[in-house]
mmCIF file of C-alpha atoms in Angstrom:
data_model
loop_
_atom_site.group_PDB
_atom_site.id
_atom_site.type_symbol
_atom_site.label_atom_id
_atom_site.label_comp_id
_atom_site.label_asym_id
_atom_site.label_seq_id
_atom_site.Cartn_x
_atom_site.Cartn_y
_atom_site.Cartn_z
ATOM 1 C CA UNK A 1321 6.397 57.777 1.518
ATOM 2 C CA UNK A 1322 6.794 57.857 -2.273
ATOM 3 C CA UNK A 1323 9.482 59.967 -3.855
ATOM 4 C CA UNK A 1324 8.488 61.340 -7.275
ATOM 5 C CA UNK A 1325 10.919 63.122 -9.570
ATOM 6 C CA UNK A 1326 10.304 64.569 -13.009
ATOM 7 C CA UNK A 1327 13.219 64.979 -15.372
ATOM 8 C CA UNK A 1328 13.530 66.788 -18.668
ATOM 9 C CA UNK A 1329 14.355 65.012 -21.886
ATOM 10 C CA UNK A 1330 17.762 66.658 -21.800
ATOM 11 C CA UNK A 1331 18.837 65.108 -18.500
ATOM 12 C CA UNK A 1332 21.206 62.239 -19.105
ATOM 13 C CA UNK A 1333 21.560 60.826 -15.631
ATOM 14 C CA UNK A 1334 19.601 60.816 -12.407
ATOM 15 C CA UNK A 1335 21.306 61.223 -9.037
ATOM 16 C CA UNK A 1336 19.597 59.754 -5.990
ATOM 17 C CA UNK A 1337 20.638 60.504 -2.442
ATOM 18 C CA UNK A 1338 20.393 57.542 -0.069
ATOM 19 C CA UNK A 1339 22.554 55.046 1.761
ATOM 20 C CA UNK A 1340 22.938 53.525 -1.700
ATOM 21 C CA UNK A 1341 23.684 55.857 -4.618
ATOM 22 C CA UNK A 1342 22.868 55.222 -8.264
ATOM 23 C CA UNK A 1343 23.187 56.855 -11.640
ATOM 24 C CA UNK A 1344 20.595 55.711 -14.157
ATOM 25 C CA UNK A 1345 19.904 56.854 -17.696
ATOM 26 C CA UNK A 1346 16.809 58.945 -18.068
ATOM 27 C CA UNK A 1347 15.441 56.606 -20.747
ATOM 28 C CA UNK A 1348 14.836 54.060 -17.982
ATOM 29 C CA UNK A 1349 12.309 56.311 -16.282
ATOM 30 C CA UNK A 1350 8.718 55.201 -16.499
ATOM 31 C CA UNK A 1351 6.716 58.061 -17.969
ATOM 32 C CA UNK A 1352 9.242 60.400 -16.353
ATOM 33 C CA UNK A 1353 8.188 59.016 -12.978
ATOM 34 C CA UNK A 1354 10.530 57.423 -10.459
ATOM 35 C CA UNK A 1355 9.263 55.555 -7.457
ATOM 36 C CA UNK A 1356 11.795 54.458 -4.838
ATOM 37 C CA UNK A 1357 12.004 54.542 -1.061
ATOM 38 C CA UNK A 1358 13.481 57.774 0.291
ATOM 39 C CA UNK A 1359 15.274 55.424 2.643
ATOM 40 C CA UNK A 1360 15.282 51.705 2.009
ATOM 41 C CA UNK A 1361 14.357 50.899 5.615
ATOM 42 C CA UNK A 1362 11.019 52.666 5.052
ATOM 43 C CA UNK A 1363 9.949 50.211 2.358
ATOM 44 C CA UNK A 1364 7.785 48.162 4.698
ATOM 45 C CA UNK A 1365 5.730 51.193 5.723
ATOM 46 C CA UNK A 1366 4.198 51.468 2.268
ATOM 47 C CA UNK A 1367 0.670 50.331 1.456
ATOM 48 C CA UNK A 1368 -0.175 48.191 -1.538
ATOM 49 C CA UNK A 1369 -3.621 47.242 -0.236
ATOM 50 C CA UNK A 1370 -6.528 49.127 -1.800
ATOM 51 C CA UNK A 1371 -7.894 51.876 0.409
ATOM 52 C CA UNK A 1372 -11.190 51.812 2.254
ATOM 53 C CA UNK A 1373 -13.672 49.004 1.715
ATOM 54 C CA UNK A 1374 -11.906 47.852 -1.467
ATOM 55 C CA UNK A 1375 -8.921 46.605 0.549
ATOM 56 C CA UNK A 1376 -10.654 43.692 2.233
ATOM 57 C CA UNK A 1377 -12.684 41.092 0.344
ATOM 58 C CA UNK A 1378 -15.554 39.600 2.251
ATOM 59 C CA UNK A 1379 -16.758 36.903 -0.092
ATOM 60 C CA UNK A 1380 -19.973 36.163 1.756
ATOM 61 C CA UNK A 1381 -22.012 37.238 -1.281
ATOM 62 C CA UNK A 1382 -20.115 34.906 -3.614
ATOM 63 C CA UNK A 1383 -20.244 32.096 -1.066
ATOM 64 C CA UNK A 1384 -23.991 32.669 -0.760
ATOM 65 C CA UNK A 1385 -24.304 32.442 -4.551
ATOM 66 C CA UNK A 1386 -22.361 29.186 -4.505
ATOM 67 C CA UNK A 1387 -24.842 27.801 -2.014
ATOM 68 C CA UNK A 1388 -27.996 29.005 -3.781
ATOM 69 C CA UNK A 1389 -26.984 28.571 -7.414
ATOM 70 C CA UNK A 1390 -24.738 25.537 -7.250
ATOM 71 C CA UNK A 1391 -25.655 23.890 -3.920
ATOM 72 C CA UNK A 1392 -22.056 24.185 -2.783
ATOM 73 C CA UNK A 1393 -21.288 24.782 0.869
ATOM 74 C CA UNK A 1394 -17.886 25.936 2.035
ATOM 75 C CA UNK A 1395 -17.901 26.123 5.790
ATOM 76 C CA UNK A 1396 -14.659 27.711 6.903
ATOM 77 C CA UNK A 1397 -11.745 26.160 8.763
ATOM 78 C CA UNK A 1398 -10.042 23.151 7.192
ATOM 79 C CA UNK A 1399 -8.443 20.239 8.967
ATOM 80 C CA UNK A 1400 -5.013 19.790 7.421
ATOM 81 C CA UNK A 1401 -3.511 16.384 6.757
ATOM 82 C CA UNK A 1402 0.285 16.556 6.835
ATOM 83 C CA UNK A 1403 0.784 12.808 6.395
ATOM 84 C CA UNK A 1404 -0.218 11.796 2.861
ATOM 85 C CA UNK A 1405 -0.368 8.042 2.252
ATOM 86 C CA UNK A 1406 2.649 6.339 0.728
ATOM 87 C CA UNK A 1407 0.944 5.870 -2.641
ATOM 88 C CA UNK A 1408 0.405 9.621 -3.016
ATOM 89 C CA UNK A 1409 3.268 10.139 -5.437
ATOM 90 C CA UNK A 1410 3.031 13.283 -7.519
ATOM 91 C CA UNK A 1411 5.190 12.113 -10.421
ATOM 92 C CA UNK A 1412 3.566 8.718 -10.798
ATOM 93 C CA UNK A 1413 0.619 7.231 -12.662
ATOM 94 C CA UNK A 1414 -0.502 5.796 -9.319
ATOM 95 C CA UNK A 1415 -1.842 9.245 -8.448
ATOM 96 C CA UNK A 1416 -4.631 8.662 -10.979
ATOM 97 C CA UNK A 1417 -6.724 7.167 -8.159
ATOM 98 C CA UNK A 1418 -6.672 10.563 -6.435
ATOM 99 C CA UNK A 1419 -7.791 12.333 -9.590
ATOM 100 C CA UNK A 1420 -10.858 10.096 -9.563
ATOM 101 C CA UNK A 1421 -11.311 10.508 -5.819
ATOM 102 C CA UNK A 1422 -11.177 14.305 -6.015
ATOM 103 C CA UNK A 1423 -12.989 14.746 -9.302
ATOM 104 C CA UNK A 1424 -15.357 17.715 -9.420
ATOM 105 C CA UNK A 1425 -18.862 16.378 -9.964
ATOM 106 C CA UNK A 1426 -20.934 19.429 -9.053
ATOM 107 C CA UNK A 1427 -20.160 21.869 -11.872
ATOM 108 C CA UNK A 1428 -20.883 25.451 -10.857
ATOM 109 C CA UNK A 1429 -21.954 27.934 -13.541
ATOM 110 C CA UNK A 1430 -20.352 30.791 -11.578
ATOM 111 C CA UNK A 1431 -16.930 29.443 -12.561
ATOM 112 C CA UNK A 1432 -17.736 28.314 -16.108
ATOM 113 C CA UNK A 1433 -15.812 31.160 -17.741
ATOM 114 C CA UNK A 1434 -12.871 30.947 -15.346
ATOM 115 C CA UNK A 1435 -9.757 28.982 -16.359
ATOM 116 C CA UNK A 1436 -7.189 28.885 -13.576
ATOM 117 C CA UNK A 1437 -3.480 28.169 -13.682
ATOM 118 C CA UNK A 1438 -1.751 27.541 -10.347
ATOM 119 C CA UNK A 1439 2.012 28.036 -10.696
ATOM 120 C CA UNK A 1440 4.274 26.595 -7.992
ATOM 121 C CA UNK A 1441 7.989 27.514 -8.205
ATOM 122 C CA UNK A 1442 9.944 24.549 -6.941
ATOM 123 C CA UNK A 1443 13.244 22.907 -6.119
ATOM 124 C CA UNK A 1444 14.023 20.211 -3.539
ATOM 125 C CA UNK A 1445 10.788 20.548 -1.552
ATOM 126 C CA UNK A 1446 9.169 17.182 -2.234
ATOM 127 C CA UNK A 1447 7.578 16.822 1.200
ATOM 128 C CA UNK A 1448 6.258 20.399 1.183
ATOM 129 C CA UNK A 1449 4.803 19.889 -2.281
ATOM 130 C CA UNK A 1450 3.170 16.601 -1.321
ATOM 131 C CA UNK A 1451 1.531 18.172 1.715
ATOM 132 C CA UNK A 1452 0.340 21.166 -0.265
ATOM 133 C CA UNK A 1453 -1.227 19.151 -3.079
ATOM 134 C CA UNK A 1454 -2.776 16.604 -0.725
ATOM 135 C CA UNK A 1455 -4.652 19.453 0.942
ATOM 136 C CA UNK A 1456 -5.119 21.872 -1.958
ATOM 137 C CA UNK A 1457 -6.663 19.591 -4.583
ATOM 138 C CA UNK A 1458 -9.509 18.348 -2.310
ATOM 139 C CA UNK A 1459 -10.151 22.022 -1.462
ATOM 140 C CA UNK A 1460 -10.528 22.859 -5.152
ATOM 141 C CA UNK A 1461 -13.011 19.978 -5.411
ATOM 142 C CA UNK A 1462 -15.079 21.295 -2.494
ATOM 143 C CA UNK A 1463 -15.107 24.739 -4.075
ATOM 144 C CA UNK A 1464 -16.152 23.172 -7.411
ATOM 145 C CA UNK A 1465 -13.209 24.743 -9.227
ATOM 146 C CA UNK A 1466 -13.378 22.676 -12.408
ATOM 147 C CA UNK A 1467 -11.225 24.356 -15.044
ATOM 148 C CA UNK A 1468 -7.785 24.445 -13.454
ATOM 149 C CA UNK A 1469 -4.298 23.052 -13.935
ATOM 150 C CA UNK A 1470 -1.395 22.975 -11.512
ATOM 151 C CA UNK A 1471 2.015 23.743 -13.019
ATOM 152 C CA UNK A 1472 5.197 22.868 -11.149
ATOM 153 C CA UNK A 1473 8.039 25.108 -12.325
ATOM 154 C CA UNK A 1474 11.198 23.304 -11.226
ATOM 155 C CA UNK A 1475 14.624 24.932 -11.383
ATOM 156 C CA UNK A 1476 17.135 22.467 -12.781
ATOM 157 C CA UNK A 1477 20.061 24.870 -12.994
ATOM 158 C CA UNK A 1478 22.427 24.468 -10.069
ATOM 159 C CA UNK A 1479 23.242 27.368 -7.809
ATOM 160 C CA UNK A 1480 21.027 29.986 -6.233
ATOM 161 C CA UNK A 1481 17.242 29.641 -6.425
ATOM 162 C CA UNK A 1482 15.342 32.275 -8.420
ATOM 163 C CA UNK A 1483 11.589 32.296 -7.808
ATOM 164 C CA UNK A 1484 10.902 35.265 -10.062
ATOM 165 C CA UNK A 1485 12.404 33.583 -13.118
ATOM 166 C CA UNK A 1486 10.506 30.362 -12.449
ATOM 167 C CA UNK A 1487 7.205 32.249 -12.187
ATOM 168 C CA UNK A 1488 7.891 34.315 -15.303
ATOM 169 C CA UNK A 1489 8.935 31.475 -17.597
ATOM 170 C CA UNK A 1490 6.005 29.339 -16.430
ATOM 171 C CA UNK A 1491 3.603 32.215 -17.141
ATOM 172 C CA UNK A 1492 5.257 32.785 -20.529
ATOM 173 C CA UNK A 1493 4.775 29.113 -21.395
ATOM 174 C CA UNK A 1494 1.199 28.638 -20.199
ATOM 175 C CA UNK A 1495 -0.076 31.788 -21.912
ATOM 176 C CA UNK A 1496 0.862 30.106 -25.189
ATOM 177 C CA UNK A 1497 -0.493 26.670 -24.316
ATOM 178 C CA UNK A 1498 -3.181 26.835 -21.623
ATOM 179 C CA UNK A 1499 -4.317 30.485 -21.842
ATOM 180 C CA UNK A 1500 -5.843 30.904 -18.369
ATOM 181 C CA UNK A 1501 -8.105 33.756 -17.310
ATOM 182 C CA UNK A 1502 -6.664 33.689 -13.772
ATOM 183 C CA UNK A 1503 -3.152 32.861 -12.562
ATOM 184 C CA UNK A 1504 -2.328 31.988 -8.950
ATOM 185 C CA UNK A 1505 1.330 32.056 -7.932
ATOM 186 C CA UNK A 1506 1.682 29.703 -4.969
ATOM 187 C CA UNK A 1507 4.663 29.003 -2.686
ATOM 188 C CA UNK A 1508 5.136 25.276 -2.072
ATOM 189 C CA UNK A 1509 5.294 25.598 1.715
ATOM 190 C CA UNK A 1510 1.938 27.374 2.246
ATOM 191 C CA UNK A 1511 -1.111 25.202 2.944
ATOM 192 C CA UNK A 1512 -4.593 26.790 2.884
ATOM 193 C CA UNK A 1513 -6.563 26.518 6.110
ATOM 194 C CA UNK A 1514 -9.931 28.023 5.209
ATOM 195 C CA UNK A 1515 -12.160 26.635 2.475
ATOM 196 C CA UNK A 1516 -13.899 29.994 2.037
ATOM 197 C CA UNK A 1517 -10.625 31.324 0.598
ATOM 198 C CA UNK A 1518 -11.774 30.781 -2.979
ATOM 199 C CA UNK A 1519 -9.149 29.870 -5.581
ATOM 200 C CA UNK A 1520 -10.396 32.250 -8.251
ATOM 201 C CA UNK A 1521 -9.811 35.790 -9.446
ATOM 202 C CA UNK A 1522 -13.542 36.532 -9.345
ATOM 203 C CA UNK A 1523 -14.215 39.813 -7.540
ATOM 204 C CA UNK A 1524 -16.327 42.857 -8.320
ATOM 205 C CA UNK A 1525 -13.185 44.864 -9.150
ATOM 206 C CA UNK A 1526 -10.678 42.347 -10.598
ATOM 207 C CA UNK A 1527 -7.891 43.673 -8.393
ATOM 208 C CA UNK A 1528 -5.070 41.183 -7.711
ATOM 209 C CA UNK A 1529 -5.785 39.166 -4.571
ATOM 210 C CA UNK A 1530 -3.155 38.527 -1.931
ATOM 211 C CA UNK A 1531 -4.650 35.296 -0.624
ATOM 212 C CA UNK A 1532 -2.110 34.532 2.119
ATOM 213 C CA UNK A 1533 -2.038 37.614 4.342
ATOM 214 C CA UNK A 1534 -2.366 35.592 7.565
ATOM 215 C CA UNK A 1535 0.235 32.913 8.161
ATOM 216 C CA UNK A 1536 1.254 30.726 11.102
ATOM 217 C CA UNK A 1537 4.385 28.609 11.284
ATOM 218 C CA UNK A 1538 3.288 26.324 14.136
ATOM 219 C CA UNK A 1539 0.274 24.027 14.162
ATOM 220 C CA UNK A 1540 -1.004 25.505 17.402
ATOM 221 C CA UNK A 1541 0.480 28.935 16.839
ATOM 222 C CA UNK A 1542 -1.208 32.249 16.171
ATOM 223 C CA UNK A 1543 -1.537 33.920 12.792
ATOM 224 C CA UNK A 1544 0.468 36.981 11.869
ATOM 225 C CA UNK A 1545 0.373 39.445 9.012
ATOM 226 C CA UNK A 1546 4.101 39.816 8.466
ATOM 227 C CA UNK A 1547 4.013 43.411 7.138
ATOM 228 C CA UNK A 1548 1.589 45.627 5.284
ATOM 229 C CA UNK A 1549 3.660 45.702 2.090
ATOM 230 C CA UNK A 1550 3.619 41.916 1.723
ATOM 231 C CA UNK A 1551 2.286 40.462 -1.541
ATOM 232 C CA UNK A 1552 4.205 37.164 -1.491
ATOM 233 C CA UNK A 1553 3.068 33.655 -0.670
ATOM 234 C CA UNK A 1554 -0.126 33.158 -2.688
ATOM 235 C CA UNK A 1555 -1.101 35.826 -5.222
ATOM 236 C CA UNK A 1556 -4.056 35.586 -7.644
ATOM 237 C CA UNK A 1557 -3.960 37.928 -10.631
ATOM 238 C CA UNK A 1558 -5.463 38.370 -14.073
ATOM 239 C CA UNK A 1559 -2.927 37.697 -16.862
ATOM 240 C CA UNK A 1560 -3.480 41.137 -18.378
ATOM 241 C CA UNK A 1561 -2.554 42.830 -15.098
ATOM 242 C CA UNK A 1562 0.477 40.607 -14.635
ATOM 243 C CA UNK A 1563 1.639 41.584 -18.110
ATOM 244 C CA UNK A 1564 1.180 45.290 -17.307
ATOM 245 C CA UNK A 1565 3.506 44.756 -14.331
ATOM 246 C CA UNK A 1566 6.005 42.980 -16.616
ATOM 247 C CA UNK A 1567 5.829 40.030 -14.244
ATOM 248 C CA UNK A 1568 8.387 39.480 -11.502
ATOM 249 C CA UNK A 1569 11.963 40.716 -11.555
ATOM 250 C CA UNK A 1570 14.447 38.138 -12.841
ATOM 251 C CA UNK A 1571 17.333 39.451 -10.747
ATOM 252 C CA UNK A 1572 16.665 38.112 -7.237
ATOM 253 C CA UNK A 1573 18.693 35.022 -6.388
ATOM 254 C CA UNK A 1574 18.453 33.145 -3.068
ATOM 255 C CA UNK A 1575 15.888 34.218 -0.468
ATOM 256 C CA UNK A 1576 14.297 37.625 -0.171
ATOM 257 C CA UNK A 1577 13.358 40.629 -2.255
ATOM 258 C CA UNK A 1578 11.385 39.392 -5.259
ATOM 259 C CA UNK A 1579 7.994 39.749 -3.572
ATOM 260 C CA UNK A 1580 8.814 43.223 -2.259
ATOM 261 C CA UNK A 1581 9.954 44.133 -5.764
ATOM 262 C CA UNK A 1582 6.510 43.024 -6.947
ATOM 263 C CA UNK A 1583 4.964 45.354 -4.363
ATOM 264 C CA UNK A 1584 6.907 48.260 -5.856
ATOM 265 C CA UNK A 1585 5.808 47.226 -9.343
ATOM 266 C CA UNK A 1586 2.185 47.330 -8.229
ATOM 267 C CA UNK A 1587 2.640 50.782 -6.739
ATOM 268 C CA UNK A 1588 4.381 52.153 -9.817
ATOM 269 C CA UNK A 1589 1.525 51.033 -12.073
ATOM 270 C CA UNK A 1590 -1.154 52.282 -9.644
ATOM 271 C CA UNK A 1591 -2.504 48.771 -9.061
ATOM 272 C CA UNK A 1592 -3.617 47.915 -5.541
ATOM 273 C CA UNK A 1593 -4.328 44.494 -4.059
ATOM 274 C CA UNK A 1594 -7.185 43.057 -2.049
ATOM 275 C CA UNK A 1595 -6.991 40.612 0.836
ATOM 276 C CA UNK A 1596 -9.755 38.120 1.674
ATOM 277 C CA UNK A 1597 -10.971 37.808 5.238
ATOM 278 C CA UNK A 1598 -10.543 34.037 4.817
ATOM 279 C CA UNK A 1599 -6.858 34.156 3.818
ATOM 280 C CA UNK A 1600 -5.297 31.836 6.427
ATOM 281 C CA UNK A 1601 -2.321 29.543 5.744
ATOM 282 C CA UNK A 1602 0.052 27.224 7.506
ATOM 283 C CA UNK A 1603 3.721 27.708 6.618
ATOM 284 C CA UNK A 1604 5.301 24.261 6.621
ATOM 285 C CA UNK A 1605 8.851 23.785 7.835
ATOM 286 C CA UNK A 1606 11.714 23.225 5.423
ATOM 287 C CA UNK A 1607 15.476 23.506 5.249
ATOM 288 C CA UNK A 1608 17.052 26.920 5.682
ATOM 289 C CA UNK A 1609 17.627 29.271 2.774
ATOM 290 C CA UNK A 1610 20.503 31.559 1.930
ATOM 291 C CA UNK A 1611 19.529 35.198 2.298
ATOM 292 C CA UNK A 1612 19.887 37.461 -0.716
ATOM 293 C CA UNK A 1613 22.464 40.017 0.416
ATOM 294 C CA UNK A 1614 21.849 42.201 -2.646
ATOM 295 C CA UNK A 1615 18.100 42.548 -2.173
ATOM 296 C CA UNK A 1616 18.104 46.116 -0.834
ATOM 297 C CA UNK A 1617 20.317 47.396 -3.635
ATOM 298 C CA UNK A 1618 17.988 45.760 -6.141
ATOM 299 C CA UNK A 1619 14.894 47.124 -4.435
ATOM 300 C CA UNK A 1620 16.281 50.639 -4.463
ATOM 301 C CA UNK A 1621 16.071 50.939 -8.256
ATOM 302 C CA UNK A 1622 13.402 48.282 -8.858
ATOM 303 C CA UNK A 1623 11.010 50.545 -10.725
ATOM 304 C CA UNK A 1624 13.748 51.943 -12.927
ATOM 305 C CA UNK A 1625 14.275 48.385 -14.198
ATOM 306 C CA UNK A 1626 10.623 47.361 -14.260
ATOM 307 C CA UNK A 1627 9.895 47.637 -17.979
ATOM 308 C CA UNK A 1628 13.117 45.895 -19.046
ATOM 309 C CA UNK A 1629 13.391 43.269 -16.284
ATOM 310 C CA UNK A 1630 10.653 40.643 -16.163
ATOM 311 C CA UNK A 1631 8.435 39.015 -18.783
ATOM 312 C CA UNK A 1632 10.011 41.238 -21.424
ATOM 313 C CA UNK A 1633 13.408 39.519 -21.191
ATOM 314 C CA UNK A 1634 12.661 36.128 -19.620
ATOM 315 C CA UNK A 1635 13.108 34.342 -22.967
ATOM 316 C CA UNK A 1636 16.743 35.461 -22.958
ATOM 317 C CA UNK A 1637 17.349 34.089 -19.455
ATOM 318 C CA UNK A 1638 15.405 30.844 -19.076
ATOM 319 C CA UNK A 1639 13.884 28.055 -21.100
ATOM 320 C CA UNK A 1640 11.356 25.302 -20.439
ATOM 321 C CA UNK A 1641 13.582 22.278 -20.986
ATOM 322 C CA UNK A 1642 10.973 19.541 -20.531
ATOM 323 C CA UNK A 1643 7.254 19.224 -19.832
ATOM 324 C CA UNK A 1644 5.806 16.114 -18.216
ATOM 325 C CA UNK A 1645 2.091 15.499 -17.842
ATOM 326 C CA UNK A 1646 1.082 13.616 -14.699
ATOM 327 C CA UNK A 1647 -2.443 12.910 -13.446
ATOM 328 C CA UNK A 1648 -2.320 15.658 -10.813
ATOM 329 C CA UNK A 1649 0.099 18.231 -12.254
ATOM 330 C CA UNK A 1650 1.980 19.473 -15.283
ATOM 331 C CA UNK A 1651 5.675 19.377 -14.386
ATOM 332 C CA UNK A 1652 8.078 21.737 -16.139
ATOM 333 C CA UNK A 1653 11.844 21.625 -15.775
ATOM 334 C CA UNK A 1654 13.499 25.018 -16.202
ATOM 335 C CA UNK A 1655 17.072 25.864 -17.159
ATOM 336 C CA UNK A 1656 18.887 29.189 -17.249
ATOM 337 C CA UNK A 1657 20.387 30.065 -20.608
ATOM 338 C CA UNK A 1658 22.355 33.144 -19.512
ATOM 339 C CA UNK A 1659 25.664 33.195 -17.636
ATOM 340 C CA UNK A 1660 23.879 33.997 -14.374
ATOM 341 C CA UNK A 1661 26.844 32.998 -12.180
ATOM 342 C CA UNK A 1662 28.659 36.099 -13.367
ATOM 343 C CA UNK A 1663 26.139 38.331 -11.603
ATOM 344 C CA UNK A 1664 26.134 36.509 -8.254
#
């Protein structure tokens, strides 16, 4: 359920009745529209997937074009390799051999106008990142995705992890330097398991694509769609749409909330997502994460903050400290430049 209020220009504050109460200035309202859960526990009942046939992408037509036009065959299920060889070192010139091994030789005209940036927010997940790249890059070769770069956005600042900031500052940087036509935000622990899940924004509608709707956490386990509101994991989106959303919120530290905040941002801007029928991923194991205890308070007024919290203020919160070019990836180290500890 969506709660919509309209306020006059003379109303100074807005009073919301819920388990959490807020007073917000009326100048924070988005076109005099407020979108929050009537009760925060109802958040996960909301739908961000496009209605009807637009909600699910069956890319058989595009896959058929790949076969006919470019002689490319993508067959379906992938066999993961979770044991990369010892010489597969991401931050090493020795990885040049894998660039040559996985070089795209069959250039497909369907992708000639597509430039893709894959952004991976990162800290202390070396094994997860190795496994992802060792499986992802050969997949991009099989799909004949030629014009792409992988950007690792590593948090150097100590303390709580902030995925939203890492995604925003990486996007801010690459739009000045690389200028992609498609951006894919990709968690480091999710490994694609179907080669028909195309790493591109190409659809008939250009809606954002939630590529990772079906996830399993055990090799022999079953897949689950965690909840209908989910847009986290792997999200492909056109830069223009991401800018309309003002990117991710910068306020979610530790684990939980930033992806649900993105769901609310999509709803508030009347942008729905699509999910491919081939969107299957394996969620690799990793060390435990500290839960964000403030996530529900932040979600409650997420849309009130949307236009002032995100890409619009990321340059006041974070900076790209260093950029290193390696054969397989562009590695960015990120530092916070605000006194973020004061808000934790």
